[in-house]
């Protein structure tokens, strides 16, 4: 099953958008906010780690990792669920509109049976839309509502990155939990 966001416009160059979204180490400012996020998420998020190529979140005892598997410079960043119970891919396409404006589209593909598709379609479609919005916030001066000075912008970018990552991983976690429950009930 595949879910695509609507096309979103970003008021920055294709290169800037790509550079922000293709390096997960831009999430560094998330570390200091993790404890606050843990409290707000009622203990669902237990741990978060990342490097340039991957993001791992421990959610309710399950490690979920998104790993960048391909970078097509200035055009696309492709992710794959690593060691997830359900095969999962995510990619962000970036196209130029003008020299100073780009557009993006986020796509999630997961292998699920028809029964599961009905249960996960709405959360994953909402997740792909919210991830596209958060990707815009990562690259723009607005989005989070802070005054656009350098220190605050870096903090805003981290919050947007964290929100996007948490939402997608949370959606995947719901999907995995539902799939596991269905497999236990209905067989393989």
JSON list of C-alpha atoms in Angstrom, two decimals:
[
{"chain": "A", "resi": 1, "resn": "UNK", "atom": "CA", "xyz": [0.00, 0.00, 0.00]},
{"chain": "A", "resi": 2, "resn": "UNK", "atom": "CA", "xyz": [1.31, 3.47, -0.83]},
{"chain": "A", "resi": 3, "resn": "UNK", "atom": "CA", "xyz": [0.44, 6.90, 0.57]},
{"chain": "A", "resi": 4, "resn": "UNK", "atom": "CA", "xyz": [1.48, 10.21, -0.96]},
{"chain": "A", "resi": 5, "resn": "UNK", "atom": "CA", "xyz": [1.28, 13.71, 0.45]},
{"chain": "A", "resi": 6, "resn": "UNK", "atom": "CA", "xyz": [-0.04, 16.56, -1.58]},
{"chain": "A", "resi": 7, "resn": "UNK", "atom": "CA", "xyz": [2.65, 18.62, -3.29]},
{"chain": "A", "resi": 8, "resn": "UNK", "atom": "CA", "xyz": [3.95, 21.29, -0.90]},
{"chain": "A", "resi": 9, "resn": "UNK", "atom": "CA", "xyz": [5.78, 24.48, -1.89]},
{"chain": "A", "resi": 10, "resn": "UNK", "atom": "CA", "xyz": [8.86, 25.62, 0.02]},
{"chain": "A", "resi": 11, "resn": "UNK", "atom": "CA", "xyz": [10.15, 29.20, -0.29]},
{"chain": "A", "resi": 12, "resn": "UNK", "atom": "CA", "xyz": [13.78, 28.09, -0.60]},
{"chain": "A", "resi": 13, "resn": "UNK", "atom": "CA", "xyz": [16.01, 26.65, -3.28]},
{"chain": "A", "resi": 14, "resn": "UNK", "atom": "CA", "xyz": [15.97, 22.97, -4.14]},
{"chain": "A", "resi": 15, "resn": "UNK", "atom": "CA", "xyz": [19.58, 22.71, -2.94]},
{"chain": "A", "resi": 16, "resn": "UNK", "atom": "CA", "xyz": [18.83, 24.18, 0.51]},
{"chain": "A", "resi": 17, "resn": "UNK", "atom": "CA", "xyz": [15.81, 21.93, 0.98]},
{"chain": "A", "resi": 18, "resn": "UNK", "atom": "CA", "xyz": [17.78, 18.84, -0.07]},
{"chain": "A", "resi": 19, "resn": "UNK", "atom": "CA", "xyz": [20.73, 19.68, 2.19]},
{"chain": "A", "resi": 20, "resn": "UNK", "atom": "CA", "xyz": [18.48, 20.05, 5.25]},
{"chain": "A", "resi": 21, "resn": "UNK", "atom": "CA", "xyz": [16.45, 16.90, 4.63]},
{"chain": "A", "resi": 22, "resn": "UNK", "atom": "CA", "xyz": [19.26, 14.58, 3.51]},
{"chain": "A", "resi": 23, "resn": "UNK", "atom": "CA", "xyz": [21.36, 14.84, 6.69]},
{"chain": "A", "resi": 24, "resn": "UNK", "atom": "CA", "xyz": [19.66, 13.49, 9.81]},
{"chain": "A", "resi": 25, "resn": "UNK", "atom": "CA", "xyz": [22.40, 14.92, 12.00]},
{"chain": "A", "resi": 26, "resn": "UNK", "atom": "CA", "xyz": [20.38, 18.14, 11.66]},
{"chain": "A", "resi": 27, "resn": "UNK", "atom": "CA", "xyz": [18.26, 16.58, 14.43]},
{"chain": "A", "resi": 28, "resn": "UNK", "atom": "CA", "xyz": [21.00, 17.27, 17.01]},
{"chain": "A", "resi": 29, "resn": "UNK", "atom": "CA", "xyz": [18.95, 19.94, 18.77]},
{"chain": "A", "resi": 30, "resn": "UNK", "atom": "CA", "xyz": [16.30, 17.27, 19.49]},
{"chain": "A", "resi": 31, "resn": "UNK", "atom": "CA", "xyz": [18.43, 15.68, 22.21]},
{"chain": "A", "resi": 32, "resn": "UNK", "atom": "CA", "xyz": [17.82, 18.46, 24.72]},
{"chain": "A", "resi": 33, "resn": "UNK", "atom": "CA", "xyz": [14.08, 18.36, 24.10]},
{"chain": "A", "resi": 34, "resn": "UNK", "atom": "CA", "xyz": [13.70, 14.58, 24.26]},
{"chain": "A", "resi": 35, "resn": "UNK", "atom": "CA", "xyz": [12.83, 14.49, 27.97]},
{"chain": "A", "resi": 36, "resn": "UNK", "atom": "CA", "xyz": [10.11, 17.08, 27.46]},
{"chain": "A", "resi": 37, "resn": "UNK", "atom": "CA", "xyz": [8.75, 15.11, 24.51]},
{"chain": "A", "resi": 38, "resn": "UNK", "atom": "CA", "xyz": [8.84, 11.88, 26.52]},
{"chain": "A", "resi": 39, "resn": "UNK", "atom": "CA", "xyz": [6.64, 13.46, 29.19]},
{"chain": "A", "resi": 40, "resn": "UNK", "atom": "CA", "xyz": [4.19, 14.80, 26.61]},
{"chain": "A", "resi": 41, "resn": "UNK", "atom": "CA", "xyz": [3.99, 11.40, 24.92]},
{"chain": "A", "resi": 42, "resn": "UNK", "atom": "CA", "xyz": [3.18, 9.66, 28.21]},
{"chain": "A", "resi": 43, "resn": "UNK", "atom": "CA", "xyz": [6.24, 7.41, 28.20]},
{"chain": "A", "resi": 44, "resn": "UNK", "atom": "CA", "xyz": [5.65, 6.02, 24.70]},
{"chain": "A", "resi": 45, "resn": "UNK", "atom": "CA", "xyz": [9.00, 7.28, 23.43]},
{"chain": "A", "resi": 46, "resn": "UNK", "atom": "CA", "xyz": [11.77, 5.70, 25.48]},
{"chain": "A", "resi": 47, "resn": "UNK", "atom": "CA", "xyz": [14.87, 6.58, 23.46]},
{"chain": "A", "resi": 48, "resn": "UNK", "atom": "CA", "xyz": [16.02, 8.43, 20.36]},
{"chain": "A", "resi": 49, "resn": "UNK", "atom": "CA", "xyz": [19.28, 8.13, 18.49]},
{"chain": "A", "resi": 50, "resn": "UNK", "atom": "CA", "xyz": [20.40, 9.33, 15.09]},
{"chain": "A", "resi": 51, "resn": "UNK", "atom": "CA", "xyz": [23.35, 9.99, 12.87]},
{"chain": "A", "resi": 52, "resn": "UNK", "atom": "CA", "xyz": [23.74, 11.36, 9.36]},
{"chain": "A", "resi": 53, "resn": "UNK", "atom": "CA", "xyz": [22.02, 8.31, 7.83]},
{"chain": "A", "resi": 54, "resn": "UNK", "atom": "CA", "xyz": [19.54, 6.92, 10.35]},
{"chain": "A", "resi": 55, "resn": "UNK", "atom": "CA", "xyz": [16.99, 7.69, 13.03]},
{"chain": "A", "resi": 56, "resn": "UNK", "atom": "CA", "xyz": [16.09, 5.11, 15.68]},
{"chain": "A", "resi": 57, "resn": "UNK", "atom": "CA", "xyz": [13.26, 5.55, 18.12]},
{"chain": "A", "resi": 58, "resn": "UNK", "atom": "CA", "xyz": [12.37, 3.15, 20.90]},
{"chain": "A", "resi": 59, "resn": "UNK", "atom": "CA", "xyz": [8.59, 3.29, 21.21]},
{"chain": "A", "resi": 60, "resn": "UNK", "atom": "CA", "xyz": [6.84, 1.15, 23.81]},
{"chain": "A", "resi": 61, "resn": "UNK", "atom": "CA", "xyz": [9.74, -1.31, 23.90]},
{"chain": "A", "resi": 62, "resn": "UNK", "atom": "CA", "xyz": [10.09, -1.62, 20.12]},
{"chain": "A", "resi": 63, "resn": "UNK", "atom": "CA", "xyz": [13.09, -0.17, 18.28]},
{"chain": "A", "resi": 64, "resn": "UNK", "atom": "CA", "xyz": [12.04, 1.41, 15.00]},
{"chain": "A", "resi": 65, "resn": "UNK", "atom": "CA", "xyz": [14.72, 2.62, 12.61]},
{"chain": "A", "resi": 66, "resn": "UNK", "atom": "CA", "xyz": [14.47, 4.64, 9.43]},
{"chain": "A", "resi": 67, "resn": "UNK", "atom": "CA", "xyz": [17.71, 4.49, 7.45]},
{"chain": "A", "resi": 68, "resn": "UNK", "atom": "CA", "xyz": [18.59, 6.58, 4.42]},
{"chain": "A", "resi": 69, "resn": "UNK", "atom": "CA", "xyz": [19.26, 4.07, 1.66]},
{"chain": "A", "resi": 70, "resn": "UNK", "atom": "CA", "xyz": [19.68, 6.46, -1.26]},
{"chain": "A", "resi": 71, "resn": "UNK", "atom": "CA", "xyz": [20.36, 10.12, -1.87]},
{"chain": "A", "resi": 72, "resn": "UNK", "atom": "CA", "xyz": [19.76, 11.45, -5.36]},
{"chain": "A", "resi": 73, "resn": "UNK", "atom": "CA", "xyz": [21.44, 14.86, -5.04]},
{"chain": "A", "resi": 74, "resn": "UNK", "atom": "CA", "xyz": [18.99, 17.73, -5.00]},
{"chain": "A", "resi": 75, "resn": "UNK", "atom": "CA", "xyz": [16.07, 15.48, -6.04]},
{"chain": "A", "resi": 76, "resn": "UNK", "atom": "CA", "xyz": [15.22, 12.70, -3.59]},
{"chain": "A", "resi": 77, "resn": "UNK", "atom": "CA", "xyz": [16.01, 11.13, -0.21]},
{"chain": "A", "resi": 78, "resn": "UNK", "atom": "CA", "xyz": [14.91, 7.51, 0.24]},
{"chain": "A", "resi": 79, "resn": "UNK", "atom": "CA", "xyz": [14.48, 5.78, 3.59]},
{"chain": "A", "resi": 80, "resn": "UNK", "atom": "CA", "xyz": [13.85, 2.18, 4.53]},
{"chain": "A", "resi": 81, "resn": "UNK", "atom": "CA", "xyz": [12.55, 0.67, 7.73]},
{"chain": "A", "resi": 82, "resn": "UNK", "atom": "CA", "xyz": [15.48, -1.27, 9.17]},
{"chain": "A", "resi": 83, "resn": "UNK", "atom": "CA", "xyz": [14.59, -4.46, 11.07]},
{"chain": "A", "resi": 84, "resn": "UNK", "atom": "CA", "xyz": [10.94, -3.44, 11.25]},
{"chain": "A", "resi": 85, "resn": "UNK", "atom": "CA", "xyz": [8.26, -6.14, 11.53]},
{"chain": "A", "resi": 86, "resn": "UNK", "atom": "CA", "xyz": [6.68, -4.84, 8.32]},
{"chain": "A", "resi": 87, "resn": "UNK", "atom": "CA", "xyz": [8.64, -3.80, 5.22]},
{"chain": "A", "resi": 88, "resn": "UNK", "atom": "CA", "xyz": [8.45, -0.02, 4.98]},
{"chain": "A", "resi": 89, "resn": "UNK", "atom": "CA", "xyz": [9.89, 2.62, 2.65]},
{"chain": "A", "resi": 90, "resn": "UNK", "atom": "CA", "xyz": [9.61, 6.39, 2.75]},
{"chain": "A", "resi": 91, "resn": "UNK", "atom": "CA", "xyz": [10.93, 8.94, 0.31]},
{"chain": "A", "resi": 92, "resn": "UNK", "atom": "CA", "xyz": [10.94, 12.70, -0.07]},
{"chain": "A", "resi": 93, "resn": "UNK", "atom": "CA", "xyz": [11.00, 14.07, -3.60]},
{"chain": "A", "resi": 94, "resn": "UNK", "atom": "CA", "xyz": [12.27, 17.62, -4.14]},
{"chain": "A", "resi": 95, "resn": "UNK", "atom": "CA", "xyz": [11.76, 19.54, -7.38]},
{"chain": "A", "resi": 96, "resn": "UNK", "atom": "CA", "xyz": [12.64, 23.13, -8.30]},
{"chain": "A", "resi": 97, "resn": "UNK", "atom": "CA", "xyz": [9.90, 25.64, -9.04]},
{"chain": "A", "resi": 98, "resn": "UNK", "atom": "CA", "xyz": [12.23, 28.62, -9.47]},
{"chain": "A", "resi": 99, "resn": "UNK", "atom": "CA", "xyz": [15.81, 29.28, -8.33]},
{"chain": "A", "resi": 100, "resn": "UNK", "atom": "CA", "xyz": [14.48, 30.30, -4.90]},
{"chain": "A", "resi": 101, "resn": "UNK", "atom": "CA", "xyz": [11.48, 27.99, -4.54]},
{"chain": "A", "resi": 102, "resn": "UNK", "atom": "CA", "xyz": [11.06, 24.23, -4.47]},
{"chain": "A", "resi": 103, "resn": "UNK", "atom": "CA", "xyz": [8.24, 21.75, -4.04]},
{"chain": "A", "resi": 104, "resn": "UNK", "atom": "CA", "xyz": [8.23, 18.47, -2.15]},
{"chain": "A", "resi": 105, "resn": "UNK", "atom": "CA", "xyz": [6.15, 15.33, -1.94]},
{"chain": "A", "resi": 106, "resn": "UNK", "atom": "CA", "xyz": [6.46, 12.61, 0.71]},
{"chain": "A", "resi": 107, "resn": "UNK", "atom": "CA", "xyz": [5.55, 8.99, -0.03]},
{"chain": "A", "resi": 108, "resn": "UNK", "atom": "CA", "xyz": [5.26, 6.02, 2.33]},
{"chain": "A", "resi": 109, "resn": "UNK", "atom": "CA", "xyz": [4.99, 2.44, 1.06]},
{"chain": "A", "resi": 110, "resn": "UNK", "atom": "CA", "xyz": [4.31, -0.48, 3.37]},
{"chain": "A", "resi": 111, "resn": "UNK", "atom": "CA", "xyz": [3.57, -4.12, 2.63]},
{"chain": "A", "resi": 112, "resn": "UNK", "atom": "CA", "xyz": [0.25, -4.97, 4.26]},
{"chain": "A", "resi": 113, "resn": "UNK", "atom": "CA", "xyz": [-2.62, -7.30, 3.53]},
{"chain": "A", "resi": 114, "resn": "UNK", "atom": "CA", "xyz": [-6.05, -6.01, 2.53]},
{"chain": "A", "resi": 115, "resn": "UNK", "atom": "CA", "xyz": [-7.42, -6.38, 6.06]},
{"chain": "A", "resi": 116, "resn": "UNK", "atom": "CA", "xyz": [-4.61, -4.25, 7.45]},
{"chain": "A", "resi": 117, "resn": "UNK", "atom": "CA", "xyz": [-4.92, -1.67, 4.69]},
{"chain": "A", "resi": 118, "resn": "UNK", "atom": "CA", "xyz": [-8.35, -0.63, 5.93]},
{"chain": "A", "resi": 119, "resn": "UNK", "atom": "CA", "xyz": [-7.04, -0.22, 9.47]},
{"chain": "A", "resi": 120, "resn": "UNK", "atom": "CA", "xyz": [-3.88, 1.74, 8.71]},
{"chain": "A", "resi": 121, "resn": "UNK", "atom": "CA", "xyz": [-4.89, 3.85, 5.70]},
{"chain": "A", "resi": 122, "resn": "UNK", "atom": "CA", "xyz": [-6.17, 6.87, 7.60]},
{"chain": "A", "resi": 123, "resn": "UNK", "atom": "CA", "xyz": [-3.29, 7.16, 10.14]},
{"chain": "A", "resi": 124, "resn": "UNK", "atom": "CA", "xyz": [-0.62, 6.69, 7.47]},
{"chain": "A", "resi": 125, "resn": "UNK", "atom": "CA", "xyz": [-2.25, 9.19, 5.08]},
{"chain": "A", "resi": 126, "resn": "UNK", "atom": "CA", "xyz": [-2.43, 11.74, 7.90]},
{"chain": "A", "resi": 127, "resn": "UNK", "atom": "CA", "xyz": [1.16, 10.89, 8.82]},
{"chain": "A", "resi": 128, "resn": "UNK", "atom": "CA", "xyz": [2.48, 11.46, 5.32]},
{"chain": "A", "resi": 129, "resn": "UNK", "atom": "CA", "xyz": [0.74, 14.87, 5.16]},
{"chain": "A", "resi": 130, "resn": "UNK", "atom": "CA", "xyz": [2.10, 15.93, 8.55]},
{"chain": "A", "resi": 131, "resn": "UNK", "atom": "CA", "xyz": [5.58, 14.75, 7.63]},
{"chain": "A", "resi": 132, "resn": "UNK", "atom": "CA", "xyz": [5.45, 16.87, 4.46]},
{"chain": "A", "resi": 133, "resn": "UNK", "atom": "CA", "xyz": [4.39, 19.89, 6.51]},
{"chain": "A", "resi": 134, "resn": "UNK", "atom": "CA", "xyz": [7.17, 19.27, 9.04]},
{"chain": "A", "resi": 135, "resn": "UNK", "atom": "CA", "xyz": [9.71, 18.93, 6.22]},
{"chain": "A", "resi": 136, "resn": "UNK", "atom": "CA", "xyz": [8.71, 22.40, 5.09]},
{"chain": "A", "resi": 137, "resn": "UNK", "atom": "CA", "xyz": [9.12, 23.72, 8.63]},
{"chain": "A", "resi": 138, "resn": "UNK", "atom": "CA", "xyz": [12.59, 22.21, 8.82]},
{"chain": "A", "resi": 139, "resn": "UNK", "atom": "CA", "xyz": [13.72, 24.29, 5.86]},
{"chain": "A", "resi": 140, "resn": "UNK", "atom": "CA", "xyz": [11.85, 27.55, 6.42]},
{"chain": "A", "resi": 141, "resn": "UNK", "atom": "CA", "xyz": [12.02, 30.50, 8.80]},
{"chain": "A", "resi": 142, "resn": "UNK", "atom": "CA", "xyz": [8.35, 30.28, 9.68]},
{"chain": "A", "resi": 143, "resn": "UNK", "atom": "CA", "xyz": [6.47, 27.14, 10.56]},
{"chain": "A", "resi": 144, "resn": "UNK", "atom": "CA", "xyz": [7.19, 26.97, 14.30]},
{"chain": "A", "resi": 145, "resn": "UNK", "atom": "CA", "xyz": [6.40, 30.57, 15.11]},
{"chain": "A", "resi": 146, "resn": "UNK", "atom": "CA", "xyz": [9.75, 31.77, 16.45]},
{"chain": "A", "resi": 147, "resn": "UNK", "atom": "CA", "xyz": [11.50, 34.98, 15.56]},
{"chain": "A", "resi": 148, "resn": "UNK", "atom": "CA", "xyz": [13.83, 34.03, 12.70]},
{"chain": "A", "resi": 149, "resn": "UNK", "atom": "CA", "xyz": [17.23, 34.62, 14.24]},
{"chain": "A", "resi": 150, "resn": "UNK", "atom": "CA", "xyz": [19.96, 32.00, 13.88]},
{"chain": "A", "resi": 151, "resn": "UNK", "atom": "CA", "xyz": [19.84, 30.39, 17.33]},
{"chain": "A", "resi": 152, "resn": "UNK", "atom": "CA", "xyz": [16.06, 30.23, 17.37]},
{"chain": "A", "resi": 153, "resn": "UNK", "atom": "CA", "xyz": [15.95, 28.91, 13.81]},
{"chain": "A", "resi": 154, "resn": "UNK", "atom": "CA", "xyz": [18.18, 25.98, 14.68]},
{"chain": "A", "resi": 155, "resn": "UNK", "atom": "CA", "xyz": [15.97, 25.22, 17.66]},
{"chain": "A", "resi": 156, "resn": "UNK", "atom": "CA", "xyz": [12.83, 25.48, 15.50]},
{"chain": "A", "resi": 157, "resn": "UNK", "atom": "CA", "xyz": [14.35, 23.17, 12.89]},
{"chain": "A", "resi": 158, "resn": "UNK", "atom": "CA", "xyz": [15.10, 20.58, 15.55]},
{"chain": "A", "resi": 159, "resn": "UNK", "atom": "CA", "xyz": [11.57, 20.75, 16.97]},
{"chain": "A", "resi": 160, "resn": "UNK", "atom": "CA", "xyz": [10.05, 20.34, 13.52]},
{"chain": "A", "resi": 161, "resn": "UNK", "atom": "CA", "xyz": [12.38, 17.46, 12.73]},
{"chain": "A", "resi": 162, "resn": "UNK", "atom": "CA", "xyz": [11.52, 15.81, 16.01]},
{"chain": "A", "resi": 163, "resn": "UNK", "atom": "CA", "xyz": [7.80, 16.29, 15.50]},
{"chain": "A", "resi": 164, "resn": "UNK", "atom": "CA", "xyz": [7.97, 14.81, 12.01]},
{"chain": "A", "resi": 165, "resn": "UNK", "atom": "CA", "xyz": [10.08, 11.86, 13.07]},
{"chain": "A", "resi": 166, "resn": "UNK", "atom": "CA", "xyz": [7.96, 11.14, 16.12]},
{"chain": "A", "resi": 167, "resn": "UNK", "atom": "CA", "xyz": [4.73, 11.32, 14.16]},
{"chain": "A", "resi": 168, "resn": "UNK", "atom": "CA", "xyz": [5.92, 8.98, 11.41]},
{"chain": "A", "resi": 169, "resn": "UNK", "atom": "CA", "xyz": [7.50, 6.51, 13.83]},
{"chain": "A", "resi": 170, "resn": "UNK", "atom": "CA", "xyz": [4.39, 6.66, 16.01]},
{"chain": "A", "resi": 171, "resn": "UNK", "atom": "CA", "xyz": [2.21, 5.95, 12.95]},
{"chain": "A", "resi": 172, "resn": "UNK", "atom": "CA", "xyz": [4.49, 3.05, 12.02]},
{"chain": "A", "resi": 173, "resn": "UNK", "atom": "CA", "xyz": [4.32, 1.79, 15.62]},
{"chain": "A", "resi": 174, "resn": "UNK", "atom": "CA", "xyz": [0.49, 1.81, 15.52]},
{"chain": "A", "resi": 175, "resn": "UNK", "atom": "CA", "xyz": [0.65, 0.03, 12.19]},
{"chain": "A", "resi": 176, "resn": "UNK", "atom": "CA", "xyz": [3.05, -2.62, 13.54]},
{"chain": "A", "resi": 177, "resn": "UNK", "atom": "CA", "xyz": [0.97, -3.16, 16.69]},
{"chain": "A", "resi": 178, "resn": "UNK", "atom": "CA", "xyz": [-2.22, -3.56, 14.65]},
{"chain": "A", "resi": 179, "resn": "UNK", "atom": "CA", "xyz": [-0.47, -5.90, 12.20]},
{"chain": "A", "resi": 180, "resn": "UNK", "atom": "CA", "xyz": [0.99, -7.99, 15.02]},
{"chain": "A", "resi": 181, "resn": "UNK", "atom": "CA", "xyz": [-2.40, -8.25, 16.73]},
{"chain": "A", "resi": 182, "resn": "UNK", "atom": "CA", "xyz": [-4.07, -9.22, 13.45]},
{"chain": "A", "resi": 183, "resn": "UNK", "atom": "CA", "xyz": [-1.39, -11.84, 12.72]},
{"chain": "A", "resi": 184, "resn": "UNK", "atom": "CA", "xyz": [-1.87, -13.35, 16.16]},
{"chain": "A", "resi": 185, "resn": "UNK", "atom": "CA", "xyz": [-5.64, -13.41, 15.66]},
{"chain": "A", "resi": 186, "resn": "UNK", "atom": "CA", "xyz": [-5.93, -14.32, 11.98]},
{"chain": "A", "resi": 187, "resn": "UNK", "atom": "CA", "xyz": [-2.75, -16.32, 11.40]},
{"chain": "A", "resi": 188, "resn": "UNK", "atom": "CA", "xyz": [0.00, -15.60, 8.84]}
]
